Short mmCIF file of C-alpha atoms in Angstrom, two decimals:
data_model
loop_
_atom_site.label_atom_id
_atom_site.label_comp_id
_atom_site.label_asym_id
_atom_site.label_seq_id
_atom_site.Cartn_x
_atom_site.Cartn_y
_atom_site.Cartn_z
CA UNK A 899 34.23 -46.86 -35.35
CA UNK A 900 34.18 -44.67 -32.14
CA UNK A 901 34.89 -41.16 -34.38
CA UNK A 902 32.35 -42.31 -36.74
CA UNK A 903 29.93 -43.25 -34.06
CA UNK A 904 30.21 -39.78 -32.30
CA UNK A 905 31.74 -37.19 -34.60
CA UNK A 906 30.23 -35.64 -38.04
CA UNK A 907 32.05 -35.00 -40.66
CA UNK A 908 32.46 -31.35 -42.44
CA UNK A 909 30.35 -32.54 -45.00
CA UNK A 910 27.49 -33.39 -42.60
CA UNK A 911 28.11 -30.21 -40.50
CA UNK A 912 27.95 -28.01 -44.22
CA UNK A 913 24.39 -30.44 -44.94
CA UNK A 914 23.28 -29.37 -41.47
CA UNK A 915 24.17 -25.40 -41.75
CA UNK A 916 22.52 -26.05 -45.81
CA UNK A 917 18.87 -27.36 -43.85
CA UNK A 918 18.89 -24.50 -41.13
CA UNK A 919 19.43 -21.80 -43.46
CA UNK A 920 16.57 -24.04 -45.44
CA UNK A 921 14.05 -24.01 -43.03
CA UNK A 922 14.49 -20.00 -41.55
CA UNK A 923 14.14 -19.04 -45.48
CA UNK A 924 10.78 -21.14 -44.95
CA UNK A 925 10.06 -19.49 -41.56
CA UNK A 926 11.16 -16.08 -43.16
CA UNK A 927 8.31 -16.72 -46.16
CA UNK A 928 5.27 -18.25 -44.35
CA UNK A 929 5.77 -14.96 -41.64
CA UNK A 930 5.76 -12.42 -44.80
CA UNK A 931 2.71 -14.74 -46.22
CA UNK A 932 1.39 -14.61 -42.68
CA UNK A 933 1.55 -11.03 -42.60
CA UNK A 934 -0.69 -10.17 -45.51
CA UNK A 935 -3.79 -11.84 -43.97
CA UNK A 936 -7.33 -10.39 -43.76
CA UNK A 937 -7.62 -12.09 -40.41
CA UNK A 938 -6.24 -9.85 -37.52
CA UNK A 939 -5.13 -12.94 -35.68
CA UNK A 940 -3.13 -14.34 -38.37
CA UNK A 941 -1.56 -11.49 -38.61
CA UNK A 942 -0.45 -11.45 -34.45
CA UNK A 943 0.51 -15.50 -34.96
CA UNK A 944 2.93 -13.59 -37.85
CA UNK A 945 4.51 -11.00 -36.13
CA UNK A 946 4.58 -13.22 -32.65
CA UNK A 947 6.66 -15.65 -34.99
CA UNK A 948 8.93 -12.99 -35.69
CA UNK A 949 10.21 -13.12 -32.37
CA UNK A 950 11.57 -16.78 -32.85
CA UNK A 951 14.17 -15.40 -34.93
CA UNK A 952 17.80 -14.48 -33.77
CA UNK A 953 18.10 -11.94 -36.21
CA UNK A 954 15.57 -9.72 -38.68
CA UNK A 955 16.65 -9.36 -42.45
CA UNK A 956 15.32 -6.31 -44.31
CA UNK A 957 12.82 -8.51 -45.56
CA UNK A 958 11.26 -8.82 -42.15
CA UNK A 959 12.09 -5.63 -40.86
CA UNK A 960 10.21 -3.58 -43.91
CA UNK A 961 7.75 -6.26 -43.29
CA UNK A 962 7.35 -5.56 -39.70
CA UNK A 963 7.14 -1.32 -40.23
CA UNK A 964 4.48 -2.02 -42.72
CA UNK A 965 2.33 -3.73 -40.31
CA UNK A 966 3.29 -1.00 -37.82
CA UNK A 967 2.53 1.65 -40.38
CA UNK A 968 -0.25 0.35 -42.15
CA UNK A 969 -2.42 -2.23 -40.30
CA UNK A 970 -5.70 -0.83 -38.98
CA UNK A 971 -5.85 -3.08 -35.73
CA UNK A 972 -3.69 -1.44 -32.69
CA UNK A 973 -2.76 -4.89 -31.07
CA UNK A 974 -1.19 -5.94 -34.27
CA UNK A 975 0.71 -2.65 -34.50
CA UNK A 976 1.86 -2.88 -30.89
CA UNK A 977 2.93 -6.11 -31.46
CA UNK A 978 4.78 -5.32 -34.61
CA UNK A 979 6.28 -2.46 -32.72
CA UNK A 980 7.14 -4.59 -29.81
CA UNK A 981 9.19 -6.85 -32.29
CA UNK A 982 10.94 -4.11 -33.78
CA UNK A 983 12.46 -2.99 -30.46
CA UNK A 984 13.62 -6.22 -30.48
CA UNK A 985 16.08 -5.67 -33.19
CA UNK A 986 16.86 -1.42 -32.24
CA UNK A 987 20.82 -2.22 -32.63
CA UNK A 988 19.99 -2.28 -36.42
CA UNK A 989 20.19 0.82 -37.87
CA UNK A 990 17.11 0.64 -40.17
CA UNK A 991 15.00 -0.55 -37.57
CA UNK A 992 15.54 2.94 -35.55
CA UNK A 993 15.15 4.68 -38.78
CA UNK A 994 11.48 2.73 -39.60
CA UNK A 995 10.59 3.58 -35.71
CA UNK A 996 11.41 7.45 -35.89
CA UNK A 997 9.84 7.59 -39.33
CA UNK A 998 6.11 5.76 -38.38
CA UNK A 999 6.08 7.66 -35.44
CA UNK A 1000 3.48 10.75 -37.73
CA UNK A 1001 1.71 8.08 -38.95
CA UNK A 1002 0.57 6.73 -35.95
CA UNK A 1003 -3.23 7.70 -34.59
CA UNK A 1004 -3.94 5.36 -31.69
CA UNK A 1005 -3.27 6.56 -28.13
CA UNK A 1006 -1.38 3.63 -27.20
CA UNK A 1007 0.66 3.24 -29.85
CA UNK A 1008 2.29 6.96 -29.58
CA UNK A 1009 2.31 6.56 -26.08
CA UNK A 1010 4.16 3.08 -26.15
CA UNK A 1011 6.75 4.54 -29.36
CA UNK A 1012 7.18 7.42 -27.15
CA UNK A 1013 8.54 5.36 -23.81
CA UNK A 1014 10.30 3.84 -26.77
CA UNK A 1015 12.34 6.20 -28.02
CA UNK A 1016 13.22 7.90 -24.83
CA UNK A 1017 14.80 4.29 -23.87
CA UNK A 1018 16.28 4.11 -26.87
CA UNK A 1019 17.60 7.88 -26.06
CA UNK A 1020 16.73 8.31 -29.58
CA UNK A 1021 17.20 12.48 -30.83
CA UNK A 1022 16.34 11.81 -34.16
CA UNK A 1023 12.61 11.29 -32.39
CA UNK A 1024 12.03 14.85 -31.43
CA UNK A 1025 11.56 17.07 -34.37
CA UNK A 1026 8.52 14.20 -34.95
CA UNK A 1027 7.32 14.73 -31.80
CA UNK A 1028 7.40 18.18 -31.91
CA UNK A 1029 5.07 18.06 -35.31
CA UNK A 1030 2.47 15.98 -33.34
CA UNK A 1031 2.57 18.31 -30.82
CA UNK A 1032 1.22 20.63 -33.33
CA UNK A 1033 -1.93 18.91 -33.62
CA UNK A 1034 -4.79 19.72 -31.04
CA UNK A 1035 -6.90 16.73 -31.36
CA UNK A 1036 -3.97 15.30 -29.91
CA UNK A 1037 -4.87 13.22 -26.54
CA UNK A 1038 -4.16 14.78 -23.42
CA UNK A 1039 -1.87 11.51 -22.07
CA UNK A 1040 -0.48 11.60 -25.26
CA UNK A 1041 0.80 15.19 -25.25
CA UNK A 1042 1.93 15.06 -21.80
CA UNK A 1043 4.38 12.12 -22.32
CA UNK A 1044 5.64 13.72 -25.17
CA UNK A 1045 6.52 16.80 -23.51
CA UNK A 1046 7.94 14.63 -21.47
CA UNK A 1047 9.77 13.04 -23.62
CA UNK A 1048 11.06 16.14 -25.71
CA UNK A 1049 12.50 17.33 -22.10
CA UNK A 1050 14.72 14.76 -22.12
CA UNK A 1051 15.71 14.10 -25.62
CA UNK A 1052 16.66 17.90 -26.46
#
């Protein structure tokens, strides 16, 4: 009665693991779903969501350098970007950073992917800062941090 009353069996442990992985597959889905919205908000309750998880699949993390990519509001791209960093041991996290970092026009998102990367210590960074350097619309802040930046990661 007593191990009954206080342990689980395998079987209910391997019904419990079963549900978990059941419900982050759920989580997982509605965040992706989430993350096609018109709404801009939506899209923030998505990628704030994101951060519940212990760990990213490629799913999330291609989902995640879309919105960074792609979305045309800056908080959202912050945000996804913010998430992201999150998860910098994976490899193709720091591969999706380094590669959106041309396709980024808002101030504050270079500036933020630049602090980024020199955290990170990230080399692979530099040739695409030294590309955006090329550009003279580029904003004054901007270009300074990068220098700054490039200093320290060559």
């Amino acid at each position: 009665f007593t191990s009954g009353w206080f342990g689980s069996s395998p079987a209910d442990n391997r019904q419990i693991a079963g549900l978990a992985g059941e419900v982050k597959q759920l989580k997982e889905t509605l965040v992706l779903t989430m993350m096609q919205q018109s709404s801009s908000v939506e899209r923030i309750k998505a990628v704030n969501m994101v951060s519940e998880f212990e760990e990213a699949d490629s799913r999330i993390v291609e989902a995640l350098v879309g919105v960074l990519n792609h979305d045309s509001n800056d908080n959202v791209r912050l945000l996804a970007l913010e998430a992201l960093v999150r998860y910098s041991s994976v490899p193709e996290v720091r591969e999706g950073l380094v590669a959106s970092i041309g396709n980024q026009k808002s101030p504050l998102v270079q500036l933020r992917l630049a602090e980024i990367m020199l955290v990170l210590n990230e080399k692979r960074a530099a040739p695409e800062f030294q590309k955006m350097l090329q550009d003279a619309s580029l904003n004054y802040s901007v270009r300074g941090k990068m220098n700054e930046v490039l200093g320290v990661l060559l």
